[in-house]
Amino acid sequence: MVTEEAANRESAAGLWCKSPLKLLFSERETFRLARFFCAALVAVSCLVVGCGSDREFPSRPLTLICPWSAGGGTDRIARQVAVQLEEELGVPVNVVNATGGGGVTGHSRGALASPDGYTLTLATVELNMLHHRGLSAIGPDDYQPLGLLNRDPAALFVHKRSDWHSLADVEAALAERAEPMNASGTAAGGIWHAALIGWVAQCGLPSESVNWISINGAAPSLQELMAGGIDLVCCSIPEARAMLDAGEIRCLGLMADERSPAAPDVPTFREQGDDWSLSSWRGLLCPHGVPPERVAVLEAAVDRLSRSPKFAEFMDSGGFQTSIADASEFTEFLSRSDRQFAETLGSPAFVQSQTAVVRPYFFPICLGILGLIFVVPACRSQAAVATEPSVAEESDDSSPSRWIRPVVVILAVIAFVATCETIGYVLATAVLMWLLAIVFGATRRQTVAVTLLAAPLLYQLFARTLGVPLPWGWLGW
């Protein structure tokens, strides 16, 4: 009887006998030749594809990260840039709004993206501010600048019926008034807050002479100015354009080196004797480490885009002040701005204005403590039922543990608040959770689980998902 293996050999031999290659090569030589040609084909294909991808960059869609929400000024510029970049590079450019944390999420995502040139970020002035405020480890050094597109200088506004008609009038009032002057323009710690407090410090005025009212945006701040609730508003001219054109408010000065084409009648601070300028900005950057040949392609495309009549028309129609700078000039600008913000945000006036009783991590830690209070005792009660039917000692109202535990919790929270800014939220929370788990009598396994899982999960929930700016500390998170 012929086995199945022998039948297969006979079948293969029959196919070989019908092949024309039998006239030139043996069966074994033909198989070796086939393997050689397959390996060579794969090697050549990889080489061609690899060289082509470098030579034809970009060969797939780009992502443009916008750190702010859809519909805002930065988002509008980002979408215009995306349209024109598609025309310049010949590939789609998709805008992604990575919002949260006052700019932390978007700027961090852009800096940590793969350095292949396919992810760009329309960064804003917050890139110069976040690391000085301890909200993120990301700074200008984590990016490769491609080009500056826009700068909107800060300006100082008062009500049309105000007695102040110049910066000298405001300076005199700040120096003489017994009570602080109320001012706003954005939330506490924002760019306009830094602009006004920096000017106050530069003038040598008392740090307590200005009381910054945290209002979310320039528009509601201007409404509050009209209602008489505040004395000054610091924001950009495009944000105040409607009220300024209507004559409802008066602009006392522009924090810029030269007058703005959008308001040629408004003098600069420098013209009035105060050597102070500060502005918001928007520019295109890519992650640090992108290959130089790809950076060159992107720089050239951004330069052509920013200097095109189409982009200039868009900026003029939107009320944005165009400020074009190439990669090298943008790099120098970022370095200069970073030094200025380091001085401004570290000034006693700004630090004092940022002091708050409730820190951003107040609610995350409360959630963690509540979880320990309810979860750990429940686990202990289940274990007690399974092993010991009676735990009368722990239920005794006179037990010292009923009074020791609240005191330990309070002391632990105080220590957490005192160290969180220095060592960071994740480490401080892990230590706190470990201590509280022991206090509440958790088992060793429960303590390890709570310590290793609770802190990172809370950080992901509040910092990544909800955008709460938590201190990054030693870990650089």
Coordinates of C-alpha atoms in Angstrom, one line a residue:
M1 CA 0.0 0.0 0.0
V2 CA 1.3 3.5 -0.9
T3 CA 1.5 5.8 2.0
E4 CA 0.2 9.4 1.9
E5 CA 3.8 10.8 2.1
A6 CA 5.0 8.8 -0.8
A7 CA 2.0 9.9 -2.8
N8 CA 2.8 13.6 -2.1
R9 CA 6.4 13.0 -3.3
E10 CA 5.2 11.4 -6.5
S11 CA 2.8 14.3 -7.1
A12 CA 5.5 16.9 -6.6
A13 CA 7.8 15.0 -8.9
G14 CA 5.1 14.8 -11.5
L15 CA 4.7 18.6 -11.4
W16 CA 8.5 19.1 -11.6
C17 CA 8.7 16.9 -14.7
K18 CA 6.2 19.1 -16.4
S19 CA 8.1 22.3 -15.6
P20 CA 10.5 23.8 -18.2
L21 CA 13.1 24.6 -15.5
K22 CA 14.0 20.9 -15.4
L23 CA 16.1 21.5 -18.5
L24 CA 18.3 24.0 -16.7
F25 CA 18.3 23.3 -13.0
S26 CA 17.7 20.4 -10.6
E27 CA 14.7 20.4 -8.3
R28 CA 16.8 21.4 -5.3
E29 CA 18.6 24.2 -7.2
T30 CA 15.3 25.6 -8.4
F31 CA 13.9 25.9 -4.8
R32 CA 17.1 27.6 -3.7
L33 CA 16.9 30.1 -6.5
A34 CA 13.3 30.8 -5.7
R35 CA 14.1 31.6 -2.1
F36 CA 16.9 33.9 -3.1
F37 CA 14.7 35.9 -5.5
C38 CA 12.0 36.2 -2.8
A39 CA 14.5 37.5 -0.2
A40 CA 16.0 39.9 -2.8
L41 CA 12.5 41.2 -3.8
V42 CA 11.6 41.9 -0.1
A43 CA 14.9 43.7 0.5
V44 CA 14.6 45.9 -2.6
S45 CA 10.9 46.7 -1.8
C46 CA 11.8 47.8 1.8
L47 CA 14.7 49.9 0.5
V48 CA 12.5 51.6 -2.2
V49 CA 9.7 52.3 0.2
G50 CA 12.0 53.6 2.9
C51 CA 13.9 55.9 0.6
G52 CA 10.6 57.1 -1.0
S53 CA 9.1 58.0 2.3
D54 CA 12.1 60.2 3.2
R55 CA 12.2 61.8 -0.2
E56 CA 8.5 62.4 -0.6
F57 CA 7.7 63.8 2.8
P58 CA 4.9 64.2 3.6
S59 CA 3.3 61.1 2.2
R60 CA 0.3 60.9 4.6
P61 CA -2.1 63.2 6.4
L62 CA -0.8 65.6 9.1
T63 CA -2.4 66.4 12.5
L64 CA -2.6 70.0 13.7
I65 CA -3.2 70.2 17.5
C66 CA -5.1 73.2 18.7
P67 CA -4.9 73.5 22.6
W68 CA -8.1 75.5 22.8
S69 CA -11.8 74.7 22.1
A70 CA -13.6 74.9 18.8
G71 CA -14.9 78.3 17.8
G72 CA -12.3 80.4 19.6
G73 CA -9.7 82.7 18.0
T74 CA -7.0 80.1 18.1
D75 CA -9.3 77.4 16.6
R76 CA -10.3 79.8 13.7
I77 CA -6.6 80.4 12.9
A78 CA -5.8 76.7 13.2
R79 CA -8.5 75.8 10.6
Q80 CA -7.3 78.5 8.2
V81 CA -3.7 77.2 8.6
A82 CA -4.9 73.6 7.9
V83 CA -6.6 74.6 4.7
Q84 CA -3.5 76.5 3.4
L85 CA -1.1 73.8 4.6
E86 CA -3.0 71.2 2.5
E87 CA -2.5 73.4 -0.5
E88 CA 1.2 73.8 0.2
L89 CA 2.0 70.2 1.1
G90 CA -0.5 68.3 -1.0
V91 CA -1.8 66.1 1.9
P92 CA -4.8 66.5 4.3
V93 CA -4.2 68.4 7.5
N94 CA -6.6 67.5 10.3
V95 CA -7.3 69.9 13.2
V96 CA -7.6 68.2 16.7
N97 CA -8.8 70.3 19.6
A98 CA -6.9 69.0 22.6
T99 CA -8.4 71.1 25.4
G100 CA -8.1 71.1 29.1
G101 CA -5.9 72.2 32.0
G102 CA -5.6 75.8 30.7
G103 CA -3.6 74.7 27.7
V104 CA -1.7 71.9 29.5
T105 CA -3.3 69.1 27.6
G106 CA -2.8 70.4 24.1
H107 CA 0.7 71.7 24.5
S108 CA 1.8 68.5 26.3
R109 CA 0.2 66.3 23.6
G110 CA 2.0 68.2 20.8
A111 CA 5.4 68.1 22.5
L112 CA 5.2 64.4 23.3
A113 CA 4.0 63.4 19.9
S114 CA 6.2 61.2 17.7
P115 CA 9.0 63.4 16.2
D116 CA 8.3 62.3 12.6
G117 CA 7.0 65.7 11.3
Y118 CA 3.4 64.5 11.0
T119 CA 2.1 66.3 14.1
L120 CA 2.2 70.1 14.4
T121 CA 0.9 72.3 17.2
L122 CA -0.6 75.8 16.9
A123 CA 0.9 76.9 20.3
T124 CA -0.1 79.9 22.2
V125 CA 1.6 82.2 24.8
E126 CA 0.6 79.7 27.6
L127 CA 3.6 77.6 26.4
N128 CA 5.8 80.3 28.0
M129 CA 3.7 80.3 31.2
L130 CA 2.7 76.8 32.2
H131 CA 6.1 75.5 33.4
H132 CA 6.8 78.7 35.4
R133 CA 3.5 78.3 37.2
G134 CA 4.3 74.6 38.0
L135 CA 1.4 73.3 36.0
S136 CA 3.5 71.3 33.4
A137 CA 7.0 70.3 32.7
I138 CA 6.5 71.3 29.0
G139 CA 8.2 74.4 27.7
P140 CA 9.6 76.0 24.5
D141 CA 12.7 73.7 24.6
D142 CA 10.4 70.7 24.0
Y143 CA 9.5 72.1 20.5
Q144 CA 11.1 72.9 17.2
P145 CA 9.7 76.4 16.1
L146 CA 8.5 76.6 12.5
G147 CA 7.1 80.2 12.4
L148 CA 5.3 82.9 14.3
L149 CA 1.9 83.9 12.9
N150 CA 0.2 86.3 15.3
R151 CA 0.7 88.6 18.2
D152 CA -2.0 90.5 20.1
P153 CA -0.5 93.0 22.6
A154 CA -2.3 93.6 25.9
A155 CA -4.0 96.9 26.3
L156 CA -5.5 98.8 29.3
F157 CA -9.2 99.9 29.2
V158 CA -11.3 102.1 31.4
H159 CA -15.0 103.3 31.3
K160 CA -15.7 106.2 29.0
R161 CA -16.7 108.3 32.1
S162 CA -13.5 107.5 34.0
D163 CA -11.4 110.3 35.3
W164 CA -8.2 108.6 34.0
H165 CA -7.1 109.6 30.6
S166 CA -3.5 108.3 30.6
L167 CA -1.2 105.8 32.2
A168 CA 0.2 108.5 34.5
D169 CA -3.3 109.1 35.9
V170 CA -3.7 105.4 36.7
E171 CA -0.3 105.2 38.2
A172 CA -1.0 108.1 40.4
A173 CA -4.4 106.6 41.5
L174 CA -2.8 103.3 42.3
A175 CA -0.1 105.0 44.5
E176 CA -2.6 107.2 46.3
R177 CA -5.7 105.1 46.8
A178 CA -6.1 103.5 50.2
E179 CA -8.1 100.6 48.8
P180 CA -6.9 98.4 45.9
M181 CA -8.2 99.0 42.4
N182 CA -10.3 96.2 41.0
A183 CA -9.2 94.8 37.6
S184 CA -9.9 91.9 35.4
G185 CA -9.8 90.6 31.8
T186 CA -9.4 86.8 32.2
A187 CA -9.2 84.1 34.8
A188 CA -6.5 84.5 37.5
G189 CA -3.1 83.4 36.2
G190 CA -4.0 84.1 32.5
I191 CA -2.0 86.2 30.1
W192 CA -3.8 89.4 30.7
H193 CA -3.4 89.0 34.5
A194 CA 0.3 88.5 34.0
A195 CA 0.5 91.6 31.7
L196 CA -1.1 93.9 34.2
I197 CA 0.7 92.6 37.3
G198 CA 4.0 92.7 35.4
W199 CA 3.4 96.4 34.6
V200 CA 2.5 97.1 38.2
A201 CA 5.7 95.5 39.4
Q202 CA 7.8 97.2 36.7
C203 CA 6.4 100.6 37.9
G204 CA 7.4 99.9 41.5
L205 CA 3.8 100.2 42.7
P206 CA 2.6 98.3 45.8
S207 CA 1.7 94.7 45.0
E208 CA -1.6 95.2 47.0
S209 CA -2.6 98.2 44.9
V210 CA -4.4 95.9 42.3
N211 CA -7.1 93.3 43.2
W212 CA -7.5 91.0 40.3
I213 CA -11.0 89.7 39.9
S214 CA -11.0 86.3 38.2
I215 CA -13.5 86.4 35.3
N216 CA -13.6 83.8 32.6
G217 CA -12.8 85.9 29.5
A218 CA -12.5 89.5 28.2
A219 CA -16.1 89.9 27.1
P220 CA -17.7 89.4 30.6
S221 CA -14.9 91.5 32.1
L222 CA -15.8 94.4 29.8
Q223 CA -19.5 93.9 30.8
E224 CA -18.4 94.2 34.4
L225 CA -16.5 97.3 33.6
M226 CA -19.6 98.8 32.1
A227 CA -21.6 97.9 35.2
G228 CA -19.1 99.6 37.5
G229 CA -18.0 96.4 39.3
I230 CA -14.3 96.8 38.3
D231 CA -12.1 99.8 37.5
L232 CA -9.7 98.4 34.8
V233 CA -9.8 95.8 32.1
C234 CA -6.6 94.4 30.6
C235 CA -7.1 92.5 27.3
S236 CA -6.4 92.7 23.6
I237 CA -7.8 95.3 21.2
P238 CA -9.6 92.7 19.0
E239 CA -11.5 91.5 22.1
A240 CA -12.6 95.0 23.0
R241 CA -13.1 96.2 19.4
A242 CA -16.9 96.4 19.5
M243 CA -17.1 98.5 22.7
L244 CA -14.1 100.6 21.7
D245 CA -15.7 101.5 18.3
A246 CA -19.0 102.3 20.0
G247 CA -17.2 104.7 22.4
E248 CA -18.3 102.9 25.5
I249 CA -14.7 102.4 26.8
R250 CA -11.4 104.2 26.5
C251 CA -8.0 102.6 25.7
L252 CA -5.2 104.2 27.7
G253 CA -2.3 102.4 26.2
L254 CA -0.9 99.4 24.3
M255 CA 1.7 97.0 25.7
A256 CA 3.7 96.8 22.5
D257 CA 6.9 98.2 20.9
E258 CA 4.9 100.0 18.2
R259 CA 1.3 101.1 17.6
S260 CA -1.2 98.7 16.3
P261 CA -2.7 99.1 12.8
A262 CA -6.0 98.0 14.4
A263 CA -5.9 101.1 16.6
P264 CA -3.4 103.6 15.3
D265 CA -4.6 106.4 17.7
V266 CA -3.8 104.4 20.8
P267 CA -0.3 105.2 22.2
T268 CA 2.0 102.5 23.4
F269 CA 3.2 102.2 27.0
R270 CA 6.7 103.1 25.9
E271 CA 5.5 106.3 24.3
Q272 CA 4.1 107.3 27.7
G273 CA 7.4 106.6 29.6
D274 CA 6.8 103.0 30.7
D275 CA 9.2 100.5 29.1
W276 CA 6.8 97.5 29.3
S277 CA 5.4 95.3 26.6
L278 CA 3.6 92.0 26.7
S279 CA 1.4 90.2 24.2
S280 CA -0.2 86.9 23.4
W281 CA 1.1 85.0 20.5
R282 CA 0.3 82.1 18.2
G283 CA 2.8 80.1 16.2
L284 CA 3.4 76.7 14.6
L285 CA 5.8 74.2 16.1
C286 CA 6.6 70.6 15.8
P287 CA 8.1 68.2 18.4
H288 CA 11.8 68.5 19.2
G289 CA 13.8 65.8 17.3
V290 CA 12.1 65.9 13.9
P291 CA 14.6 65.1 11.2
P292 CA 16.2 68.3 9.8
E293 CA 15.2 67.6 6.2
R294 CA 11.5 67.3 7.2
V295 CA 11.8 70.4 9.4
A296 CA 13.1 72.3 6.3
V297 CA 10.0 71.2 4.3
L298 CA 7.6 72.4 7.1
E299 CA 9.5 75.7 7.6
A300 CA 9.3 76.5 3.9
A301 CA 5.5 75.7 3.8
V302 CA 4.7 77.7 6.9
D303 CA 6.7 80.7 5.6
R304 CA 4.9 80.7 2.2
L305 CA 1.6 80.3 4.0
S306 CA 2.1 83.1 6.5
R307 CA 3.2 85.6 3.9
S308 CA 0.4 84.8 1.4
P309 CA -2.2 87.4 0.6
K310 CA -4.9 84.8 1.4
F311 CA -3.7 84.5 5.0
A312 CA -3.2 88.3 5.4
E313 CA -6.8 88.8 4.3
F314 CA -8.1 86.2 6.7
M315 CA -6.2 87.8 9.7
D316 CA -7.4 91.3 8.8
S317 CA -11.0 90.3 8.5
G318 CA -10.9 88.5 11.8
G319 CA -9.3 91.4 13.6
F320 CA -6.1 89.5 14.4
Q321 CA -2.8 91.4 14.3
T322 CA -0.4 89.6 12.0
S323 CA 3.2 89.2 13.2
I324 CA 5.3 87.0 10.9
A325 CA 8.6 85.6 11.9
D326 CA 10.6 82.7 10.5
A327 CA 11.9 79.8 12.5
S328 CA 15.1 81.4 13.8
E329 CA 13.4 84.7 14.7
F330 CA 10.6 82.7 16.4
T331 CA 13.1 80.7 18.4
E332 CA 14.7 83.9 19.7
F333 CA 11.3 85.4 20.4
L334 CA 10.4 82.3 22.5
S335 CA 13.6 82.5 24.5
R336 CA 13.1 86.2 25.2
S337 CA 9.4 85.7 26.2
D338 CA 10.3 82.9 28.5
R339 CA 12.8 85.0 30.4
Q340 CA 10.2 87.8 30.7
F341 CA 7.5 85.4 32.0
A342 CA 10.0 83.8 34.5
E343 CA 10.5 87.3 36.0
T344 CA 6.8 88.3 35.8
L345 CA 5.3 85.1 37.1
G346 CA 7.8 84.9 39.9
S347 CA 7.3 88.5 41.1
P348 CA 5.8 88.9 44.6
A349 CA 2.8 90.7 43.2
F350 CA 1.8 87.8 40.9
V351 CA 2.6 85.1 43.5
Q352 CA 0.5 86.9 46.1
S353 CA -2.4 87.3 43.6
Q354 CA -2.3 83.6 42.9
T355 CA -2.6 82.5 46.6
A356 CA -5.7 80.5 47.1
V357 CA -7.2 78.6 50.1
V358 CA -8.5 75.7 47.9
R359 CA -5.9 74.2 45.6
P360 CA -6.8 72.4 42.3
Y361 CA -6.1 69.0 43.9
F362 CA -8.6 69.6 46.7
F363 CA -11.4 67.7 45.1
P364 CA -9.3 64.8 43.8
I365 CA -8.0 64.1 47.3
C366 CA -11.4 64.4 48.8
L367 CA -12.6 61.8 46.4
G368 CA -9.7 59.5 47.4
I369 CA -10.4 59.9 51.1
L370 CA -14.1 59.3 50.7
G371 CA -13.2 56.1 48.8
L372 CA -11.0 54.9 51.7
I373 CA -13.6 55.8 54.3
F374 CA -16.3 53.7 52.7
V375 CA -14.5 51.0 50.8
V376 CA -11.8 49.8 53.3
P377 CA -14.2 49.5 56.3
A378 CA -16.6 47.5 54.1
C379 CA -13.8 45.1 53.1
R380 CA -12.8 44.8 56.8
S381 CA -16.4 44.0 57.9
Q382 CA -16.7 41.3 55.2
A383 CA -13.4 39.8 56.4
A384 CA -14.5 40.0 60.0
V385 CA -17.8 38.2 59.3
A386 CA -15.9 35.4 57.5
T387 CA -13.4 34.9 60.3
E388 CA -14.7 36.3 63.6
P389 CA -18.4 36.6 64.2
S390 CA -17.9 39.4 66.8
V391 CA -15.9 42.6 66.6
A392 CA -17.4 44.3 69.6
E393 CA -14.2 46.1 70.5
E394 CA -14.1 48.2 67.3
S395 CA -17.8 49.1 67.6
D396 CA -17.4 50.4 71.2
D397 CA -18.1 54.2 71.3
S398 CA -15.4 54.6 73.9
S399 CA -12.7 53.0 71.7
P400 CA -9.7 55.4 71.3
S401 CA -9.6 54.5 67.6
R402 CA -12.8 56.5 67.0
W403 CA -10.9 59.7 68.0
I404 CA -7.4 58.9 66.8
R405 CA -8.4 58.2 63.2
P406 CA -10.0 61.6 62.4
V407 CA -6.9 63.4 63.9
V408 CA -4.6 61.3 61.8
V409 CA -6.7 62.0 58.7
I410 CA -6.5 65.8 59.3
L411 CA -2.8 65.7 59.9
A412 CA -2.2 63.6 56.8
V413 CA -4.2 66.0 54.7
I414 CA -2.3 68.9 56.1
A415 CA 1.0 67.2 55.2
F416 CA -0.3 66.4 51.8
V417 CA -1.1 70.0 51.0
A418 CA 2.3 71.1 52.3
T419 CA 4.3 68.7 50.2
C420 CA 2.2 68.3 47.1
E421 CA 3.6 71.3 45.2
T422 CA 7.1 70.1 45.8
I423 CA 7.0 66.3 45.2
G424 CA 4.0 66.3 42.9
Y425 CA 0.4 65.1 43.1
V426 CA 1.1 61.4 42.3
L427 CA 3.8 60.8 44.9
A428 CA 2.0 62.8 47.6
T429 CA -1.3 61.0 47.0
A430 CA 0.4 57.6 47.0
V431 CA 2.0 58.3 50.4
L432 CA -1.3 59.7 51.8
M433 CA -3.3 56.7 50.5
W434 CA -0.8 54.3 52.1
L435 CA -1.0 56.0 55.4
L436 CA -4.8 56.2 55.5
A437 CA -5.1 52.6 54.4
I438 CA -3.1 51.6 57.4
V439 CA -5.1 53.9 59.7
F440 CA -8.4 52.3 58.5
G441 CA -7.0 48.9 59.1
A442 CA -6.7 47.6 55.6
T443 CA -4.9 44.4 54.9
R444 CA -1.4 44.4 53.4
R445 CA -2.8 43.4 50.0
Q446 CA -5.5 46.2 50.1
T447 CA -2.8 48.7 51.2
V448 CA -0.6 47.9 48.3
A449 CA -3.5 48.0 45.8
V450 CA -4.7 51.4 47.1
T451 CA -1.2 52.9 47.1
L452 CA -0.3 51.7 43.6
L453 CA -3.6 52.2 41.8
A454 CA -5.5 55.1 43.5
A455 CA -3.0 57.9 42.9
P456 CA -2.4 57.2 39.1
L457 CA -6.1 56.6 38.5
L458 CA -7.1 59.9 40.2
Y459 CA -4.4 61.7 38.3
Q460 CA -5.7 60.3 35.0
L461 CA -9.3 61.2 35.9
F462 CA -8.7 64.8 37.0
A463 CA -5.6 65.9 35.1
R464 CA -6.1 64.0 31.8
T465 CA -9.9 63.7 31.5
L466 CA -11.2 66.7 33.4
G467 CA -8.3 69.0 32.7
V468 CA -7.5 70.0 36.4
P469 CA -4.0 71.4 36.5
L470 CA -2.2 69.2 39.1
P471 CA 1.4 69.8 40.2
W472 CA 3.8 67.5 38.5
G473 CA 6.7 67.7 41.0
W474 CA 9.6 65.3 41.0
L475 CA 8.2 62.9 38.4
G476 CA 7.7 65.6 35.8
W477 CA 4.1 64.6 35.3

